[in-house]
mmCIF file of C-alpha atoms and ligand atoms in Angstrom:
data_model
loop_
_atom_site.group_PDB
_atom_site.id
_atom_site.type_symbol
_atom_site.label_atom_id
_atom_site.label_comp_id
_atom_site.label_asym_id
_atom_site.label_seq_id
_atom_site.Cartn_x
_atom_site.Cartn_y
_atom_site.Cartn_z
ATOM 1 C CA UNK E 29 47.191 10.742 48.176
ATOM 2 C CA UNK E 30 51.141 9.678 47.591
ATOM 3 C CA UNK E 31 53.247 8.803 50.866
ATOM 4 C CA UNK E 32 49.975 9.823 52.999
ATOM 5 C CA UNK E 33 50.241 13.072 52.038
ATOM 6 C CA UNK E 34 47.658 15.402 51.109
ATOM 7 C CA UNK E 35 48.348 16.992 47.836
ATOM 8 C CA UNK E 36 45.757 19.659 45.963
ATOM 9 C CA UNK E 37 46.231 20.795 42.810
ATOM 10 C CA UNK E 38 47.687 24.150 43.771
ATOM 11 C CA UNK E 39 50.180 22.602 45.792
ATOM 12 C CA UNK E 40 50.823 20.625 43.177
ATOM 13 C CA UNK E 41 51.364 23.113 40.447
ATOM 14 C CA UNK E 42 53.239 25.664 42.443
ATOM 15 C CA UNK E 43 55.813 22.951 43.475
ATOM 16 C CA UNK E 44 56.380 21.521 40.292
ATOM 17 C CA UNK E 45 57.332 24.747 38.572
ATOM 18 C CA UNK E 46 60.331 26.091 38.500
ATOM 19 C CA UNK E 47 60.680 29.465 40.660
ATOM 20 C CA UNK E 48 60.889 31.090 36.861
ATOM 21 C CA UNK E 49 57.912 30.094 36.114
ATOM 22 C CA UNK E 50 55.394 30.866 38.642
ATOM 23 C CA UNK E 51 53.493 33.582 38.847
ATOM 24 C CA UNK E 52 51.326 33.662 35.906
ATOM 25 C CA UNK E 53 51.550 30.648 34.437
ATOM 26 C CA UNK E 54 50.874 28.326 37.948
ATOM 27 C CA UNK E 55 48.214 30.742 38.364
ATOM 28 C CA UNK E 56 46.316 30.378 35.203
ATOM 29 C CA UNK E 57 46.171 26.513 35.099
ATOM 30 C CA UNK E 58 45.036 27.275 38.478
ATOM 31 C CA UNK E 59 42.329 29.067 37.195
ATOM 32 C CA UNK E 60 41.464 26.154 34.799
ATOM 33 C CA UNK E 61 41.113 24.161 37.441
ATOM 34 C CA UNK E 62 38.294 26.438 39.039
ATOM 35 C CA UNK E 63 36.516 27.072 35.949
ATOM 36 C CA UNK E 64 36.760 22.942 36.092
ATOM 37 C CA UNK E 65 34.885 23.070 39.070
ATOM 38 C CA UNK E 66 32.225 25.503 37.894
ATOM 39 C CA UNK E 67 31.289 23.255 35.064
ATOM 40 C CA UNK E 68 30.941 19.809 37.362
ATOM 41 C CA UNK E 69 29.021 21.750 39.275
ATOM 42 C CA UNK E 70 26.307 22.235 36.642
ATOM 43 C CA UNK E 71 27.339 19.237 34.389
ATOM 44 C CA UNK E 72 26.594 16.673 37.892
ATOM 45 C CA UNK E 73 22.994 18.893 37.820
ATOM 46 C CA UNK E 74 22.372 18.603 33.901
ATOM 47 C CA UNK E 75 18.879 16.815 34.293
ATOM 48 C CA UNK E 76 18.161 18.994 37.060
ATOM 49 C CA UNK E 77 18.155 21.949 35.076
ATOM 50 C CA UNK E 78 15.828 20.902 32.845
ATOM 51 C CA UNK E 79 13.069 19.855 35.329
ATOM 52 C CA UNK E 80 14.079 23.006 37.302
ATOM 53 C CA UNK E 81 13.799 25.378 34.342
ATOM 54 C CA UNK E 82 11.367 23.252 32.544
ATOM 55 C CA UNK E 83 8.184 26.137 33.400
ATOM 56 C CA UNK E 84 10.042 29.155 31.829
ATOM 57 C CA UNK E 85 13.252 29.882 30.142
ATOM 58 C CA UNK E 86 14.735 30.473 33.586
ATOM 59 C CA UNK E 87 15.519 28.454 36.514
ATOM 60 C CA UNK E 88 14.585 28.776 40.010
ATOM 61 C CA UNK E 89 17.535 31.621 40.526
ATOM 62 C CA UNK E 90 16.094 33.536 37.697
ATOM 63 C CA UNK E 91 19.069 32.605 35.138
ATOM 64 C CA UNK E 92 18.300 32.111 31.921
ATOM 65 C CA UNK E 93 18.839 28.393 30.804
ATOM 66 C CA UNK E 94 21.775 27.556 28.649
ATOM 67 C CA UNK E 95 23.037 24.712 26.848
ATOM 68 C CA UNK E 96 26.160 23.317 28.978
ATOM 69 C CA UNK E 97 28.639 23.778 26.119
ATOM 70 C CA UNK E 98 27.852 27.339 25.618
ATOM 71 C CA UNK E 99 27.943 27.507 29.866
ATOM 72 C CA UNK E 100 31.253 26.006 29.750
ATOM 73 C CA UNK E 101 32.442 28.159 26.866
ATOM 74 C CA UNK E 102 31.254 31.248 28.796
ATOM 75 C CA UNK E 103 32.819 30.001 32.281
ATOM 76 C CA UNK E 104 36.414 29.347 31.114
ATOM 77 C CA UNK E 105 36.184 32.629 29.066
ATOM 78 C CA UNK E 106 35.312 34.683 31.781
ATOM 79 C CA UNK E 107 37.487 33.305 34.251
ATOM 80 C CA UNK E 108 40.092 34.289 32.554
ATOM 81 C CA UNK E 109 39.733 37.441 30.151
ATOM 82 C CA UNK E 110 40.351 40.017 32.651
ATOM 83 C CA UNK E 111 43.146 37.930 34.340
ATOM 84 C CA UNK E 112 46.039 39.849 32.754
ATOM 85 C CA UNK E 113 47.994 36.503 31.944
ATOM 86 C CA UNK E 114 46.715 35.927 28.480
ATOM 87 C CA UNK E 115 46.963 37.719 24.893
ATOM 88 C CA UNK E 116 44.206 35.669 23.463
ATOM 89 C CA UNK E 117 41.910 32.460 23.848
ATOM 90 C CA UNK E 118 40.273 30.320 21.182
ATOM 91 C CA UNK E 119 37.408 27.422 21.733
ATOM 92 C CA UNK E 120 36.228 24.834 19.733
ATOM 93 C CA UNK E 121 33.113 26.993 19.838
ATOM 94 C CA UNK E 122 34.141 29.975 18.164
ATOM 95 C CA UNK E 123 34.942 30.712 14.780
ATOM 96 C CA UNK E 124 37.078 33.459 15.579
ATOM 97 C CA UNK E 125 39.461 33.141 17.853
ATOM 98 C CA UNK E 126 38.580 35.793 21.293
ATOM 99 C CA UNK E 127 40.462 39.123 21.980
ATOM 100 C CA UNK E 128 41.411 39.727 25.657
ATOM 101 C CA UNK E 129 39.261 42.996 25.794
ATOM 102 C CA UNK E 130 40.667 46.286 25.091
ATOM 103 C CA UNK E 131 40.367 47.647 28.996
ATOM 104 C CA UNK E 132 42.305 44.412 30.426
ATOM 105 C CA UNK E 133 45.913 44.109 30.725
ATOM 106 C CA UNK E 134 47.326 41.315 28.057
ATOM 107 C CA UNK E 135 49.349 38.713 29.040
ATOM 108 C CA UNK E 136 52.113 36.552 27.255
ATOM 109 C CA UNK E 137 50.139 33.393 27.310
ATOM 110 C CA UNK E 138 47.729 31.952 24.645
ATOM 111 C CA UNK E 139 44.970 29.715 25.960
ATOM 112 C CA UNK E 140 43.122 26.648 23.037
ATOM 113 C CA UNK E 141 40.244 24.535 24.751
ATOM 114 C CA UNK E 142 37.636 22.610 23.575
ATOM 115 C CA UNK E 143 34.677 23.459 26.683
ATOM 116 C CA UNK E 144 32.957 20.211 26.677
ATOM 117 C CA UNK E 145 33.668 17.886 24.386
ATOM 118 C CA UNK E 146 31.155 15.180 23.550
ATOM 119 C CA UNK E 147 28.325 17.411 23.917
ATOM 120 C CA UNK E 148 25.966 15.246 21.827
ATOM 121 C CA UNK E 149 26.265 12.959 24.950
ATOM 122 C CA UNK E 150 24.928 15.174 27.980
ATOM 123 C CA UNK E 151 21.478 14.395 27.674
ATOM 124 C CA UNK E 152 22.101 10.571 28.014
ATOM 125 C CA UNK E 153 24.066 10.710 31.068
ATOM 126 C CA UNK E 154 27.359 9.944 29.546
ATOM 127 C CA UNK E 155 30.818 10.978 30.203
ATOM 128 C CA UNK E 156 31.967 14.478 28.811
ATOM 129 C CA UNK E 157 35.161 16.176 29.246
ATOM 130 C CA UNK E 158 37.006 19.727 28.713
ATOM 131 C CA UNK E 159 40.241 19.558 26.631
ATOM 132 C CA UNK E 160 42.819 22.848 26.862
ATOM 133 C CA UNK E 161 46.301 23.569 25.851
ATOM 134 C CA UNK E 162 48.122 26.583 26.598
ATOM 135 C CA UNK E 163 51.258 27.760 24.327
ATOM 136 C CA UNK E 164 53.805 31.191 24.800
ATOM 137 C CA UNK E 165 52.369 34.193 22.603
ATOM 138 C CA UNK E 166 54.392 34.335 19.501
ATOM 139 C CA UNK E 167 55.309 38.380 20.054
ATOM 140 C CA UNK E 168 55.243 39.557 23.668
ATOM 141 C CA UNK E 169 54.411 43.157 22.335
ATOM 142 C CA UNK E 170 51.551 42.523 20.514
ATOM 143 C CA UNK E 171 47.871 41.686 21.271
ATOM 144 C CA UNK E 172 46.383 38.104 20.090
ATOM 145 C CA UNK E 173 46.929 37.606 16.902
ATOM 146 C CA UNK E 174 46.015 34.563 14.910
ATOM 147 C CA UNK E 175 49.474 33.604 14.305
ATOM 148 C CA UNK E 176 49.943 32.801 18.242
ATOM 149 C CA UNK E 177 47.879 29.993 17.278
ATOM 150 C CA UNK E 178 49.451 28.765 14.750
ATOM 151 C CA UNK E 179 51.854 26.769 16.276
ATOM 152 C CA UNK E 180 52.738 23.219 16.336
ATOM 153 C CA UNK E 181 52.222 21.040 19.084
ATOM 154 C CA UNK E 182 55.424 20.339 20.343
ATOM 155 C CA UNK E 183 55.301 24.258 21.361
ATOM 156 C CA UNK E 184 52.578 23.548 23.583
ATOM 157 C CA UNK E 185 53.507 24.474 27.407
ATOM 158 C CA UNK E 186 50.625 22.595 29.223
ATOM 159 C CA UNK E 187 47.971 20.575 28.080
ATOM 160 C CA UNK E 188 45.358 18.975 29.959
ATOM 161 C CA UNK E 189 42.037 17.592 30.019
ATOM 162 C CA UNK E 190 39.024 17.263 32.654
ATOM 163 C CA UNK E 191 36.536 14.357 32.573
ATOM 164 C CA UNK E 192 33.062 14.767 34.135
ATOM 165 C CA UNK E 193 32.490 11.331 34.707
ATOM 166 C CA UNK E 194 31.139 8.877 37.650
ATOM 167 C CA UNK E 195 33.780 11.531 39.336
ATOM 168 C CA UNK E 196 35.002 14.710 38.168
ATOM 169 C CA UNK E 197 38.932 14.170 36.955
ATOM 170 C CA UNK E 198 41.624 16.956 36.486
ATOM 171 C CA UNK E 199 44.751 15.336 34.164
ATOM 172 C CA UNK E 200 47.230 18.166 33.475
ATOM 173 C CA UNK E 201 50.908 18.023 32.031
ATOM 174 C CA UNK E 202 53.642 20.738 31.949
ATOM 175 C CA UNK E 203 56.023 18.092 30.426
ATOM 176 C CA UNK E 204 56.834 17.119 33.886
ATOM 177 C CA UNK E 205 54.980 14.015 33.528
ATOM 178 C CA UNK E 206 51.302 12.996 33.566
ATOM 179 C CA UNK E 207 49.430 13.544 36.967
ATOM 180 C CA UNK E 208 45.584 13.381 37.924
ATOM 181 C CA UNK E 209 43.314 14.911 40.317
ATOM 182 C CA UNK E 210 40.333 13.896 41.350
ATOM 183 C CA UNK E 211 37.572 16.282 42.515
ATOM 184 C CA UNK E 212 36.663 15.736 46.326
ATOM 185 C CA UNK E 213 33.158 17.373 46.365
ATOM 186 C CA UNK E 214 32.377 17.774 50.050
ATOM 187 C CA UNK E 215 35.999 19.906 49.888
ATOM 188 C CA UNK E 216 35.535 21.711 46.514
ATOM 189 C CA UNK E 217 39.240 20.465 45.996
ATOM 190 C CA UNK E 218 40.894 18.737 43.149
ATOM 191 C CA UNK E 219 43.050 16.272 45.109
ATOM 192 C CA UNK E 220 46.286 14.168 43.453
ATOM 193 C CA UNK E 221 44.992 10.471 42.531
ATOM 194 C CA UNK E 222 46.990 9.509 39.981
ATOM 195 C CA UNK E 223 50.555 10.440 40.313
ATOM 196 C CA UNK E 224 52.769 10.624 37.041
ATOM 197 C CA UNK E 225 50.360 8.680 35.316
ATOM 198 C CA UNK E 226 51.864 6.358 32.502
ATOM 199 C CA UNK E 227 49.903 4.167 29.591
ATOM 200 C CA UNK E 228 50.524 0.165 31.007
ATOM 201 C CA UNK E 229 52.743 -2.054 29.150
ATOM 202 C CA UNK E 230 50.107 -4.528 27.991
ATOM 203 C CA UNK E 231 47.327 -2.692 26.158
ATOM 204 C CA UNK E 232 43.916 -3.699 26.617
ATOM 205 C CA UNK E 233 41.793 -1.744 24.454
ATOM 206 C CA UNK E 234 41.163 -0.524 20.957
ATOM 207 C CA UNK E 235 38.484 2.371 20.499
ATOM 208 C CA UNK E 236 37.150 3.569 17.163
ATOM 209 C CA UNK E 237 33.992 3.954 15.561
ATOM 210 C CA UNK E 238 33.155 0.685 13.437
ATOM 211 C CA UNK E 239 30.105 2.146 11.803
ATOM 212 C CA UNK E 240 32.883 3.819 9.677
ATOM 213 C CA UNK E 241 33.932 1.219 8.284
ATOM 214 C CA UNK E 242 33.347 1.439 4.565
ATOM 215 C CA UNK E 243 34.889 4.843 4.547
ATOM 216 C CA UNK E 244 38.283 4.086 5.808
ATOM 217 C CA UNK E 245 41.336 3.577 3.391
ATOM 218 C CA UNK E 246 42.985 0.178 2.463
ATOM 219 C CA UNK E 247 45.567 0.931 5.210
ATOM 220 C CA UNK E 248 43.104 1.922 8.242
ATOM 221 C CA UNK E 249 41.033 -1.841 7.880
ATOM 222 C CA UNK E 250 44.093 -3.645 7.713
ATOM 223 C CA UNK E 251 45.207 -2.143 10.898
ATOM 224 C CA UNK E 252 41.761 -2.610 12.767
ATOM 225 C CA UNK E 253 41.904 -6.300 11.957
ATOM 226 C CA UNK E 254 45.291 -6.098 13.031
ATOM 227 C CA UNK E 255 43.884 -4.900 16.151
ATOM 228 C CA UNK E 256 41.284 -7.438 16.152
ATOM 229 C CA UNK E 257 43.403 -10.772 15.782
ATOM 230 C CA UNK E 258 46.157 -9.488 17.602
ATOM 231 C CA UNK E 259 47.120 -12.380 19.312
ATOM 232 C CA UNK E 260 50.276 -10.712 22.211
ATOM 233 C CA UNK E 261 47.796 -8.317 23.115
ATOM 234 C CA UNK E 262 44.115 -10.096 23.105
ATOM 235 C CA UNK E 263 42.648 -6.416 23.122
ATOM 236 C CA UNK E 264 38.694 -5.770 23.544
ATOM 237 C CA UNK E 265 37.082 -2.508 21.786
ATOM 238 C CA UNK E 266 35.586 -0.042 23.961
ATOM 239 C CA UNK E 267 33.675 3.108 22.194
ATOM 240 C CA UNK E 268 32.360 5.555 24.505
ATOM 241 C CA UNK E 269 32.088 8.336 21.468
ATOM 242 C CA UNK E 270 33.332 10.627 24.017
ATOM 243 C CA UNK E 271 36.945 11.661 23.900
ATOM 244 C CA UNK E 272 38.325 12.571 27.032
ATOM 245 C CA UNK E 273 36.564 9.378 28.597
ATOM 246 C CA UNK E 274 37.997 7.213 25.537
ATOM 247 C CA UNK E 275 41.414 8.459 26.325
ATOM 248 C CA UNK E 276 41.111 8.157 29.769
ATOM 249 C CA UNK E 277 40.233 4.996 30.086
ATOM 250 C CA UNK E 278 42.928 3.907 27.654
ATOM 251 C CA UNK E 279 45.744 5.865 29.329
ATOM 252 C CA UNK E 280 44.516 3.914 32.941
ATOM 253 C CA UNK E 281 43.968 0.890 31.074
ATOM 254 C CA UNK E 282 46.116 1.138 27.762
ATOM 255 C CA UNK E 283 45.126 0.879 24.266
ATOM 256 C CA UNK E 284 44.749 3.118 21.167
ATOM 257 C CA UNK E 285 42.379 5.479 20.159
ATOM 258 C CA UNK E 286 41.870 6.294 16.724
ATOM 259 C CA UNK E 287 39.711 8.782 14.564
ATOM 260 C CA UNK E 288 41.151 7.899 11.397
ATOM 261 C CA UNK E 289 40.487 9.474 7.600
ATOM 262 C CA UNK E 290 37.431 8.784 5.896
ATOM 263 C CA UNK E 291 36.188 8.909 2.256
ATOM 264 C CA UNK E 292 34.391 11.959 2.654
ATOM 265 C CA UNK E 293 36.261 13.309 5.392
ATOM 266 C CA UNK E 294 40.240 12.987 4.676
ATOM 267 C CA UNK E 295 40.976 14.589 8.104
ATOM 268 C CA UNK E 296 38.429 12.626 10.319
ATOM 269 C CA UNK E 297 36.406 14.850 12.481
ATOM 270 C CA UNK E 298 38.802 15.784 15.119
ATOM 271 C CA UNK E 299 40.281 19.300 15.779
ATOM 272 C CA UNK E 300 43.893 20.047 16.005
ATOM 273 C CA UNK E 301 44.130 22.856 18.499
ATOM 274 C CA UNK E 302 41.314 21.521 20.645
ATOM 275 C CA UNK E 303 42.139 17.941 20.829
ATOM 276 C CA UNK E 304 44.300 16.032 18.905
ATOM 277 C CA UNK E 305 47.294 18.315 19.690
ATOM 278 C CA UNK E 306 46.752 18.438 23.819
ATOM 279 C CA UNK E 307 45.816 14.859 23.999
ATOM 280 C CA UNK E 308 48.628 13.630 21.897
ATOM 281 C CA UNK E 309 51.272 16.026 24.249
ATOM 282 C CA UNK E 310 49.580 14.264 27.177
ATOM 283 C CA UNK E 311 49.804 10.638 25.732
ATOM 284 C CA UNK E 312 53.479 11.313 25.099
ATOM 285 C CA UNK E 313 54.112 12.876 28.285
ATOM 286 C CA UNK E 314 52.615 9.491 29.557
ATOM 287 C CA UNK E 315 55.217 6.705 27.018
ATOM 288 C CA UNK E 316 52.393 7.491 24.574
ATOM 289 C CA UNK E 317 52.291 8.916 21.159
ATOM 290 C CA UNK E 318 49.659 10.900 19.128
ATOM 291 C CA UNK E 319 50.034 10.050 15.420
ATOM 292 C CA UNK E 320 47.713 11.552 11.814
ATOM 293 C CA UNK E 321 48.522 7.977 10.942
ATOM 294 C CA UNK E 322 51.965 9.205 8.888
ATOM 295 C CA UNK E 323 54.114 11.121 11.573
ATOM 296 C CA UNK E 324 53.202 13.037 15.054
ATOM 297 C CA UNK E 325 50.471 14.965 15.434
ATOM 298 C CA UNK E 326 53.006 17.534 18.300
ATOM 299 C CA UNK E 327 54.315 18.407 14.421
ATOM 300 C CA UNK E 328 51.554 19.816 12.579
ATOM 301 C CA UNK E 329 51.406 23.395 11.857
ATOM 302 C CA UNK E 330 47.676 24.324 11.847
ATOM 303 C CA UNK E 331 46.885 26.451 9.164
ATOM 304 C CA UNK E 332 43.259 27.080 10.218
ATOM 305 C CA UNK E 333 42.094 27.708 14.020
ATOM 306 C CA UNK E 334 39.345 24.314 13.168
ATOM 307 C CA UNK E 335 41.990 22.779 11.489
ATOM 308 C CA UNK E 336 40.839 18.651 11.502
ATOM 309 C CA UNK E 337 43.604 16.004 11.936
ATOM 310 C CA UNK E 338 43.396 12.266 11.326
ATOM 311 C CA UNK E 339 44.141 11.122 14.721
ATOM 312 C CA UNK E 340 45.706 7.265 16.063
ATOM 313 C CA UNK E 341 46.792 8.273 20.207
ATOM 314 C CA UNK E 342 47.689 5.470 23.044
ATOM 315 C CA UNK E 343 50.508 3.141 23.625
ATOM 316 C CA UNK E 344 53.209 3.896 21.061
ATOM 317 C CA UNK E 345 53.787 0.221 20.005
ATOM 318 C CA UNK E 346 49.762 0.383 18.816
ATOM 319 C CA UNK E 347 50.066 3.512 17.354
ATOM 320 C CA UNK E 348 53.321 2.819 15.409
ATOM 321 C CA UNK E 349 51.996 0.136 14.166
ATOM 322 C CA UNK E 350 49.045 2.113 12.608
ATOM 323 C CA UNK E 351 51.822 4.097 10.570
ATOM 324 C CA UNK E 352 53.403 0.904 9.632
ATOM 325 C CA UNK E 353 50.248 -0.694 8.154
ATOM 326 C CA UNK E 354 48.956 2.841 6.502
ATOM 327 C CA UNK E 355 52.510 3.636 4.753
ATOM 328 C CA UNK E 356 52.186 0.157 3.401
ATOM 329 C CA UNK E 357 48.705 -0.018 2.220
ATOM 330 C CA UNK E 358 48.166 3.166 1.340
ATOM 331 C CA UNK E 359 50.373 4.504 -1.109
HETATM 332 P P1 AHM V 16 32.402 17.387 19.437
HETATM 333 O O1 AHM V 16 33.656 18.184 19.599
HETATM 334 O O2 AHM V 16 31.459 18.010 18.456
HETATM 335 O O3 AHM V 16 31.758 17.032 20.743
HETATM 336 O O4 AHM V 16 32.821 16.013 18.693
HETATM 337 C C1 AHM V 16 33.900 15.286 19.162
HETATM 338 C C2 AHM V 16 33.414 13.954 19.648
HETATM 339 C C3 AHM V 16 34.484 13.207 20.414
HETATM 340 O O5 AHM V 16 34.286 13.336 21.786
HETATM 341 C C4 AHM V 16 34.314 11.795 19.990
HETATM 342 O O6 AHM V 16 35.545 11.108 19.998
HETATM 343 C C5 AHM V 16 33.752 11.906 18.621
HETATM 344 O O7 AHM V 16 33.126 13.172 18.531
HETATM 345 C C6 AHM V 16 32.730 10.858 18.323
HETATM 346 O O8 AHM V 16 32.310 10.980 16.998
HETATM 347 P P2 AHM V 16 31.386 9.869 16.310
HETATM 348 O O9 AHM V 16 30.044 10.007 16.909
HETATM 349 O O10 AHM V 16 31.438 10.209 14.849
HETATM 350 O O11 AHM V 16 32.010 8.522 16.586
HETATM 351 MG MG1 MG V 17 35.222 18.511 20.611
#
């Protein structure tokens, strides 16, 4: 609520695009936001569904029981396959990426999500979150192809991300700034909570996993003690292991984020397309930056739909500093 007004997210999308641009576009993130809704729905009755379905494969309506990622998959797919606004989709949980089918109208938009990352945490009552970007087709006459997808970051038209947390969170950027919505149940609306939402000055967090430790480079420990003994900042660590609720936090609270290279694993574990690229157009959207640890992530040209990135995203001056202490120690 801003001025005592009343703002959904539809209002809010139709009146910050330009008249050019609505229409298709305002009308497909508003269809992300609905899928949104489907999944909270099921992800606030995740234990539920297990007792319910718990005597049969099937629940009391007779569906067959599915694990929430592949719901959420399915959900944001169908919502928007027959919608006429897009050329092609792909998700973190396909290996391919997914043709708008042959008897539906294409569109000239390409949609990348990620249906609920931090799956591995559903079943302990954690935080999870949905992570989408959406860029402009490459070639307006053709079908999807997988070159619509392989485009940098700093292409991307709208990013966003929703957390299903204590409450259900809609943060969406169309380089207009950083805004968030939070889900009023009783309504079924996503109402503005966070207007133009911007990391704070003083950082208070760090967030990485520490486990790791033996596998980062020369470059990544000196920064994490860095991080540690930092005495302007005095920042605590906070690990949720869940992305979207990592980064929330952070961009409410400030702090950097970091998924950094390992021995085994030079890229880390994140995905381009699915998260590092959205989440580093919404931390920059926000005074933020999104860094592999040598230059911005918003430049990386995947080369592979599951492409993985070595990802450092919050407060610039934290994340700069990562790409200080790496080109140092690292060479
Ligand atoms: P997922 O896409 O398979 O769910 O994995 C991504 C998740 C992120 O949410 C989180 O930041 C990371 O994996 C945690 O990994 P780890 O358990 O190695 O710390
Ligand atoms: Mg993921």
């Amino acid at each position: 609520m801003i001025n005592n007004k009343i703002v959904t997210i539809e209002r809010h999308i139709l009146d910050s695009q330009p008249d050019s641009a609505r229409g298709d576009f305002t009308n497909l993130l508003y269809d992300i936001a609905l899928s949104a809704k489907i999944i909270a729905v099921k992800t606030n009755r995740a234990g539920l569904t297990d007792v319910l379905g718990r005597a049969g494969s099937s629940n009391i309506q007779g569906e067959q029981q599915q694990k929430l990622d592949v719901y959420a998959d399915d959900v944001i797919f169908r919502m928007n396959d027959h919608t006429g606004r897009l050329c092609a989709m792909a998700s973190e949980e396909h290996e391919h990426f997914l043709e708008i089918p042959e008897q539906f109208q294409k569109g000239s938009y390409v949609l990348v999500f990620d249906p609920l990352d931090g799956s591995s945490n559903i079943d302990v009552n954690v935080s999870i979150g949905t992570i989408f970007g959406i860029y402009r087709t490459v070639d307006y006459q053709k079908r999807g192809r997988l070159e619509d997808f392989m485009q940098p970051g700093h292409k991307l038209l709208a990013a966003g991300y929703v957390l299903y947390g204590s409450s259900t969170m809609l943060v969406y950027t169309t380089g207009q700034g950083v805004h968030g919505f939070t889900l009023d149940l009783e309504i079924g609306e996503f109402l503005l909570s966070h207007e133009n939402m911007r990391f704070p000055e003083t950082p208070q967090y760090y967030s990485t996993n520490h486990a790791y430790f033996d596998r980062w480079s020369k470059g990544t420990k000196e920064y994490v003690r860095w991080l540690q003994n930092n005495e302007r900042f005095q920042l605590s660590e906070r690990y949720i292991g869940s992305l979207v609720a990592d980064f929330h936090r952070n961009l409410l609270r400030g702090g950097v984020f970091m998924y950094p290279s390992e021995r085994n694993r030079p890229n880390g574990k994140l995905r381009l397309l699915y998260e590092a690229a959205p989440l580093s157009y919404i931390a920059e959207q926000a005074g933020g930056y999104g860094s592999t640890g040598k230059g911005s992530i918003l430049d990386v040209t995947p080369d592979d739909l599951h492409q993985r990135v070595p990802t450092y995203i919050g407060n610039r001056a934290l994340v700069s500093k990562a790409e200080e202490l790496l080109a140092r120690h690292d060479q």
